[in-house]
Amino acid sequence: MGLLQRGPPQKLFVPFVKWFWKTVWELMVNELAPHDSIGRFIRDYSPKSYLQPPPSLSPTSTYKLYVGNPCPWCHRLTLAGALLGTGETIELIRLVDNAEKASKGGWVLPKSETINGELVSDLYGVYKAGSKGTYEGRATAPLLVDEGGTLVSNESSDILKLLKDKTTTKVELRPAGFEEEIEEVNEWGYRLLQNGVYKCGFATTQEAYNEAASEVLEGLTKLNDLLGDKRFCCGSKVTESDVRMYPWACRFDGAYSVAFKAPGGKLSDWPNVERWKDDMDKIEGVKDSVDVGDAVGSYYRQLFMNNPSGIVFYDDGWGKVKGGEEEGEILGDEVLHFIDD
């Protein structure tokens, strides 16, 4: 029997395949997410990718906000927009995550648009046309542009603060007197949980993963303890901190704890966090701000270097969140309105 018929010796074949697959995987992961020397995932905050936001939005202008349903940073803004009532002056353009069709990055427009006389079909095209060819950074979502297509901001934290200029409700997400507390929760919430799960999922060494996993567990403990004393992250009413934390919570059970190997089990293992998540779900407009099934599934379909089979993890715990259940009690103005109390 020839070599081709019986195959190469296992002792040679297995090590080669492991080396080849790990090398290709590292190349793909590093292209998607920059890393430091020990394999920690490092977000790109380079000046060429960051758009300095204006101090405020024009009260008389309309804007477009490009968002992708799977993205938790975009979800912050669709949730805030639902609570603030920004729909009349900020048009949502819901992007499709499809790296095969995008010229750069992973986002494609639902239909082609003309910006500054240029026909564009993906988010990278919006960046290039909106900057008249001067933008050289990454084509990330969310992206806020003005009515003429000029780029305004691509950082969710900045856009979140700008949305107050377009609110049509009495909801105040950064009420006077709570700014310091909100910033404190935002800082550790992002560092330990919202970004911590990505550091788990994109770690390329055991050392980097162990460090990130420890941070996630620290964050879960901190959040569970905080919500043992407070109904929401900063007190009895919803603030910006809850808006930033909710997208993470929606994706934790189905994506972060499985696809990203984030520790901590499920939210049900953290009773105060689960209770808070249930309260958020009861607020009008909150659950409609995202399609959780689609968002969770994207982590398996699109991050193919981490899941080459493309098989989507399914569990009733997150699968039912899309709908089909009775909504139950709806929380009213008492958890939203800081103004005219």
Short mmCIF file of C-alpha atoms in Angstrom, two decimals:
data_model
loop_
_atom_site.label_atom_id
_atom_site.label_comp_id
_atom_site.label_asym_id
_atom_site.label_seq_id
_atom_site.Cartn_x
_atom_site.Cartn_y
_atom_site.Cartn_z
CA MET A 1 0.00 0.00 0.00
CA GLY A 2 1.42 3.39 -1.01
CA LEU A 3 1.88 6.41 1.23
CA LEU A 4 -1.06 8.24 -0.33
CA GLN A 5 -3.37 5.30 0.38
CA ARG A 6 -2.41 4.69 3.98
CA GLY A 7 -1.79 8.37 4.80
CA PRO A 8 1.22 9.97 6.50
CA PRO A 9 2.37 8.65 9.88
CA GLN A 10 0.22 10.00 12.69
CA LYS A 11 3.26 11.12 14.71
CA LEU A 12 4.22 13.44 11.86
CA PHE A 13 0.76 14.39 10.62
CA VAL A 14 -0.86 15.51 13.91
CA PRO A 15 1.93 17.89 15.05
CA PHE A 16 2.10 19.45 11.57
CA VAL A 17 -1.67 20.00 11.39
CA LYS A 18 -1.70 21.49 14.91
CA TRP A 19 1.14 23.85 14.02
CA PHE A 20 -0.41 24.83 10.68
CA TRP A 21 -3.90 25.41 12.11
CA LYS A 22 -2.61 27.44 15.08
CA THR A 23 -0.46 29.57 12.77
CA VAL A 24 -3.36 30.35 10.44
CA TRP A 25 -5.65 30.99 13.43
CA GLU A 26 -3.18 33.44 14.98
CA LEU A 27 -2.81 35.29 11.68
CA MET A 28 -6.60 35.65 11.34
CA VAL A 29 -7.14 36.68 14.98
CA ASN A 30 -4.34 39.24 14.83
CA GLU A 31 -5.85 40.71 11.67
CA LEU A 32 -9.20 41.05 13.46
CA ALA A 33 -7.86 42.20 16.82
CA PRO A 34 -4.39 43.59 17.67
CA HIS A 35 -2.44 41.87 20.45
CA ASP A 36 0.49 42.68 22.70
CA SER A 37 3.62 40.57 23.17
CA ILE A 38 2.00 38.05 25.53
CA GLY A 39 -1.19 37.58 23.53
CA ARG A 40 -3.50 40.07 25.20
CA PHE A 41 -6.24 41.56 22.99
CA ILE A 42 -5.63 45.31 22.64
CA ARG A 43 -8.30 47.60 21.20
CA ASP A 44 -7.29 50.06 18.50
CA TYR A 45 -7.55 53.61 19.83
CA SER A 46 -5.07 55.05 17.36
CA PRO A 47 -5.64 58.67 16.25
CA LYS A 48 -6.19 57.62 12.63
CA SER A 49 -9.20 55.48 13.67
CA TYR A 50 -10.73 57.91 16.16
CA LEU A 51 -13.06 60.74 15.16
CA GLN A 52 -12.96 63.65 17.60
CA PRO A 53 -16.63 64.40 18.37
CA PRO A 54 -18.15 67.90 18.40
CA PRO A 55 -19.22 69.37 21.77
CA SER A 56 -22.88 68.96 20.79
CA LEU A 57 -25.21 68.09 17.93
CA SER A 58 -27.02 70.76 15.97
CA PRO A 59 -30.61 71.15 17.22
CA THR A 60 -31.85 71.83 13.68
CA SER A 61 -29.95 69.13 11.76
CA THR A 62 -30.77 65.49 11.19
CA TYR A 63 -28.22 62.69 11.41
CA LYS A 64 -27.66 59.08 10.39
CA LEU A 65 -26.40 56.45 12.80
CA TYR A 66 -24.96 53.27 11.27
CA VAL A 67 -25.33 50.32 13.63
CA GLY A 68 -25.00 46.54 13.49
CA ASN A 69 -27.34 44.38 15.55
CA PRO A 70 -24.65 41.91 16.76
CA CYS A 71 -22.34 44.68 18.05
CA PRO A 72 -22.74 45.49 21.77
CA TRP A 73 -21.30 49.00 21.29
CA CYS A 74 -23.99 49.68 18.69
CA HIS A 75 -26.59 48.17 20.99
CA ARG A 76 -25.77 50.82 23.59
CA LEU A 77 -26.97 53.42 21.13
CA THR A 78 -30.10 51.69 19.85
CA LEU A 79 -31.12 51.18 23.48
CA ALA A 80 -30.36 54.78 24.44
CA GLY A 81 -32.20 56.01 21.35
CA ALA A 82 -35.28 53.98 22.31
CA LEU A 83 -35.28 55.47 25.82
CA LEU A 84 -34.51 59.02 24.68
CA GLY A 85 -36.84 59.06 21.68
CA THR A 86 -34.27 60.11 19.08
CA GLY A 87 -36.03 58.48 16.13
CA GLU A 88 -37.33 61.73 14.61
CA THR A 89 -33.91 63.35 14.15
CA ILE A 90 -31.48 60.41 13.97
CA GLU A 91 -32.09 57.82 11.25
CA LEU A 92 -30.87 54.32 12.08
CA ILE A 93 -29.13 52.46 9.25
CA ARG A 94 -28.94 48.79 10.25
CA LEU A 95 -25.80 47.24 8.82
CA VAL A 96 -25.32 43.61 7.77
CA ASP A 97 -22.29 41.78 9.16
CA ASN A 98 -20.73 40.12 6.13
CA ALA A 99 -16.95 40.26 5.84
CA GLU A 100 -17.04 38.45 2.50
CA LYS A 101 -18.95 41.29 0.83
CA ALA A 102 -17.30 44.21 2.63
CA SER A 103 -14.31 45.82 0.90
CA LYS A 104 -12.76 46.42 4.32
CA GLY A 105 -13.98 45.60 7.79
CA GLY A 106 -17.10 43.50 8.22
CA TRP A 107 -20.12 45.75 7.67
CA VAL A 108 -22.26 46.04 4.53
CA LEU A 109 -25.06 48.55 3.91
CA PRO A 110 -28.61 47.17 3.54
CA LYS A 111 -28.76 49.11 0.26
CA SER A 112 -26.30 51.30 -1.61
CA GLU A 113 -26.20 55.04 -0.86
CA THR A 114 -24.80 58.10 -2.59
CA ILE A 115 -22.55 60.22 -0.36
CA ASN A 116 -20.78 63.30 -1.73
CA GLY A 117 -21.55 62.06 -5.23
CA GLU A 118 -20.04 58.62 -4.62
CA LEU A 119 -22.06 55.38 -4.63
CA VAL A 120 -21.12 53.25 -1.61
CA SER A 121 -22.23 49.76 -0.57
CA ASP A 122 -20.39 49.15 2.71
CA LEU A 123 -19.38 51.01 5.85
CA TYR A 124 -15.83 51.50 4.64
CA GLY A 125 -17.27 53.33 1.67
CA VAL A 126 -19.23 55.60 4.02
CA TYR A 127 -16.00 56.44 5.86
CA LYS A 128 -14.12 57.20 2.64
CA ALA A 129 -16.90 59.16 0.95
CA GLY A 130 -17.91 60.98 4.14
CA SER A 131 -14.31 62.11 4.70
CA LYS A 132 -13.72 62.78 0.98
CA GLY A 133 -10.99 60.17 0.97
CA THR A 134 -9.02 61.45 3.97
CA TYR A 135 -9.97 58.79 6.53
CA GLU A 136 -7.30 56.08 6.91
CA GLY A 137 -8.45 54.18 10.00
CA ARG A 138 -10.56 51.08 10.59
CA ALA A 139 -14.17 50.91 9.37
CA THR A 140 -15.89 50.29 12.70
CA ALA A 141 -19.48 50.62 13.85
CA PRO A 142 -21.22 52.56 15.25
CA LEU A 143 -20.76 55.59 13.02
CA LEU A 144 -22.64 58.88 13.28
CA VAL A 145 -22.75 61.19 10.23
CA ASP A 146 -24.57 64.45 9.59
CA GLU A 147 -27.24 65.02 6.95
CA GLY A 148 -24.58 65.74 4.34
CA GLY A 149 -22.71 62.53 5.04
CA THR A 150 -19.80 64.14 6.91
CA LEU A 151 -18.32 61.92 9.63
CA VAL A 152 -19.22 63.06 13.16
CA SER A 153 -18.19 60.30 15.61
CA ASN A 154 -17.39 56.58 15.70
CA GLU A 155 -16.94 56.03 19.44
CA SER A 156 -20.04 54.71 21.20
CA SER A 157 -19.23 56.45 24.51
CA ASP A 158 -18.99 59.81 22.76
CA ILE A 159 -22.13 59.27 20.70
CA LEU A 160 -24.02 58.18 23.81
CA LYS A 161 -23.30 61.55 25.41
CA LEU A 162 -24.28 63.42 22.22
CA LEU A 163 -27.69 61.74 22.00
CA LYS A 164 -28.97 63.93 24.84
CA ASP A 165 -29.11 66.80 22.34
CA LYS A 166 -31.77 64.93 20.36
CA THR A 167 -33.99 63.53 23.08
CA THR A 168 -37.76 63.95 22.85
CA THR A 169 -38.48 62.44 26.28
CA LYS A 170 -37.84 63.43 29.89
CA VAL A 171 -35.31 60.64 30.32
CA GLU A 172 -31.91 61.82 31.58
CA LEU A 173 -29.20 59.17 31.44
CA ARG A 174 -26.54 61.36 33.12
CA PRO A 175 -28.53 63.18 35.83
CA ALA A 176 -26.91 66.01 37.77
CA GLY A 177 -25.20 64.79 40.91
CA PHE A 178 -24.65 61.26 39.58
CA GLU A 179 -21.87 61.96 37.08
CA GLU A 180 -19.01 60.72 39.27
CA GLU A 181 -20.81 57.51 40.25
CA ILE A 182 -21.77 56.83 36.63
CA GLU A 183 -18.18 57.31 35.44
CA GLU A 184 -16.88 54.97 38.15
CA VAL A 185 -19.28 52.16 37.20
CA ASN A 186 -18.64 52.77 33.51
CA GLU A 187 -14.87 52.43 34.03
CA TRP A 188 -14.80 49.09 35.82
CA GLY A 189 -17.82 47.78 33.94
CA TYR A 190 -16.00 48.25 30.65
CA ARG A 191 -12.58 47.12 31.87
CA LEU A 192 -13.66 43.98 33.73
CA LEU A 193 -16.81 42.85 31.91
CA GLN A 194 -17.69 44.52 28.61
CA ASN A 195 -14.12 44.42 27.29
CA GLY A 196 -13.02 41.62 29.61
CA VAL A 197 -15.07 39.02 27.75
CA TYR A 198 -13.43 40.05 24.47
CA LYS A 199 -10.02 39.71 26.08
CA CYS A 200 -11.02 36.14 26.96
CA GLY A 201 -12.29 35.35 23.49
CA PHE A 202 -9.37 36.84 21.57
CA ALA A 203 -6.52 35.81 23.88
CA THR A 204 -3.83 33.93 21.97
CA THR A 205 -1.95 32.55 25.00
CA GLN A 206 -2.97 30.80 28.20
CA GLU A 207 -1.37 33.56 30.27
CA ALA A 208 -3.44 36.24 28.55
CA TYR A 209 -6.63 34.20 28.90
CA ASN A 210 -6.07 33.48 32.61
CA GLU A 211 -5.56 37.18 33.29
CA ALA A 212 -8.73 38.14 31.39
CA ALA A 213 -10.80 35.38 33.00
CA SER A 214 -9.76 36.56 36.45
CA GLU A 215 -10.92 40.08 35.57
CA VAL A 216 -14.30 38.84 34.35
CA LEU A 217 -14.89 36.97 37.60
CA GLU A 218 -13.88 40.06 39.55
CA GLY A 219 -16.36 42.10 37.52
CA LEU A 220 -19.20 39.63 37.98
CA THR A 221 -18.64 39.62 41.74
CA LYS A 222 -18.47 43.41 41.83
CA LEU A 223 -21.65 43.83 39.77
CA ASN A 224 -23.57 41.22 41.76
CA ASP A 225 -22.58 42.91 45.03
CA LEU A 226 -23.49 46.36 43.68
CA LEU A 227 -26.94 45.20 42.57
CA GLY A 228 -27.57 43.61 45.95
CA ASP A 229 -27.90 47.14 47.34
CA LYS A 230 -29.34 48.97 44.32
CA ARG A 231 -32.12 48.28 41.85
CA PHE A 232 -30.07 49.64 38.96
CA CYS A 233 -26.36 50.30 38.58
CA CYS A 234 -26.43 53.77 40.14
CA GLY A 235 -29.58 53.73 42.24
CA SER A 236 -33.32 53.41 41.85
CA LYS A 237 -33.48 54.67 38.25
CA VAL A 238 -31.89 53.78 34.93
CA THR A 239 -28.75 55.69 33.99
CA GLU A 240 -26.10 55.54 31.29
CA SER A 241 -24.33 52.79 33.26
CA ASP A 242 -27.33 50.46 32.83
CA VAL A 243 -27.48 51.29 29.11
CA ARG A 244 -23.81 50.33 28.75
CA MET A 245 -24.13 47.16 30.84
CA TYR A 246 -27.31 45.72 29.29
CA PRO A 247 -25.80 44.74 25.88
CA TRP A 248 -23.11 42.75 27.70
CA ALA A 249 -25.75 40.97 29.79
CA CYS A 250 -27.84 40.08 26.71
CA ARG A 251 -24.88 38.30 25.10
CA PHE A 252 -23.28 36.70 28.14
CA ASP A 253 -25.09 33.35 28.37
CA GLY A 254 -25.25 32.56 24.66
CA ALA A 255 -21.96 33.99 23.36
CA TYR A 256 -19.45 35.23 25.89
CA SER A 257 -19.65 32.28 28.29
CA VAL A 258 -19.45 29.77 25.40
CA ALA A 259 -17.80 31.17 22.25
CA PHE A 260 -15.44 33.43 24.24
CA LYS A 261 -14.89 30.97 27.11
CA ALA A 262 -15.64 33.69 29.66
CA PRO A 263 -15.91 32.22 33.17
CA GLY A 264 -18.77 32.63 35.60
CA GLY A 265 -21.38 30.18 34.34
CA LYS A 266 -24.65 31.91 33.44
CA LEU A 267 -26.32 35.06 34.69
CA SER A 268 -28.64 32.86 36.74
CA ASP A 269 -25.58 31.97 38.83
CA TRP A 270 -25.45 35.63 39.86
CA PRO A 271 -28.94 36.29 41.29
CA ASN A 272 -28.69 40.07 41.67
CA VAL A 273 -27.42 40.46 38.11
CA GLU A 274 -30.21 38.24 36.80
CA ARG A 275 -32.83 40.24 38.74
CA TRP A 276 -31.45 43.50 37.32
CA LYS A 277 -31.48 42.05 33.79
CA ASP A 278 -35.13 41.02 34.27
CA ASP A 279 -36.01 44.55 35.43
CA MET A 280 -34.30 46.06 32.40
CA ASP A 281 -36.24 43.69 30.13
CA LYS A 282 -39.51 45.02 31.57
CA ILE A 283 -38.89 48.62 30.51
CA GLU A 284 -40.73 49.57 27.34
CA GLY A 285 -38.47 49.57 24.29
CA VAL A 286 -35.53 47.79 25.93
CA LYS A 287 -36.02 44.27 24.58
CA ASP A 288 -36.94 45.66 21.16
CA SER A 289 -33.56 47.40 20.94
CA VAL A 290 -31.87 44.15 19.83
CA ASP A 291 -32.53 40.77 18.22
CA VAL A 292 -30.62 38.65 20.75
CA GLY A 293 -30.83 35.44 18.73
CA ASP A 294 -29.23 37.10 15.72
CA ALA A 295 -26.64 38.88 17.86
CA VAL A 296 -25.55 35.71 19.65
CA GLY A 297 -25.53 33.68 16.44
CA SER A 298 -23.19 36.18 14.80
CA TYR A 299 -20.41 35.31 17.23
CA TYR A 300 -20.47 31.77 15.83
CA ARG A 301 -21.17 32.56 12.16
CA GLN A 302 -18.82 35.48 11.56
CA LEU A 303 -15.86 34.82 13.89
CA PHE A 304 -14.96 31.77 11.82
CA MET A 305 -11.37 31.63 13.06
CA ASN A 306 -12.73 30.77 16.51
CA ASN A 307 -15.53 28.56 15.18
CA PRO A 308 -14.55 27.12 11.79
CA SER A 309 -17.56 24.78 11.62
CA GLY A 310 -19.97 27.73 11.71
CA ILE A 311 -22.28 25.73 14.00
CA VAL A 312 -24.31 28.04 16.23
CA PHE A 313 -24.64 27.21 19.91
CA TYR A 314 -28.29 26.96 20.92
CA ASP A 315 -29.80 27.04 24.36
CA ASP A 316 -33.38 27.85 25.34
CA GLY A 317 -32.09 30.32 27.91
CA TRP A 318 -31.11 32.86 25.25
CA GLY A 319 -33.10 31.50 22.32
CA LYS A 320 -36.39 32.55 23.89
CA VAL A 321 -35.26 36.12 24.39
CA LYS A 322 -36.16 36.93 20.77
CA GLY A 323 -39.83 36.84 21.65
CA GLY A 324 -42.81 34.56 21.84
CA GLU A 325 -43.26 34.90 25.59
CA GLU A 326 -45.66 37.12 27.47
CA GLU A 327 -43.99 40.38 28.44
CA GLY A 328 -45.55 40.52 31.90
CA GLU A 329 -45.21 43.67 34.01
CA ILE A 330 -44.02 46.82 32.25
CA LEU A 331 -41.94 49.17 34.39
CA GLY A 332 -43.12 52.75 34.11
CA ASP A 333 -41.72 56.26 34.44
CA GLU A 334 -40.57 55.73 38.01
CA VAL A 335 -37.41 53.98 36.82
CA LEU A 336 -36.63 56.37 33.94
CA HIS A 337 -37.53 59.98 34.69
CA PHE A 338 -34.99 62.04 36.58
CA ILE A 339 -36.37 65.30 35.20
CA ASP A 340 -39.29 67.05 36.99
CA ASP A 341 -39.31 64.46 39.79
#
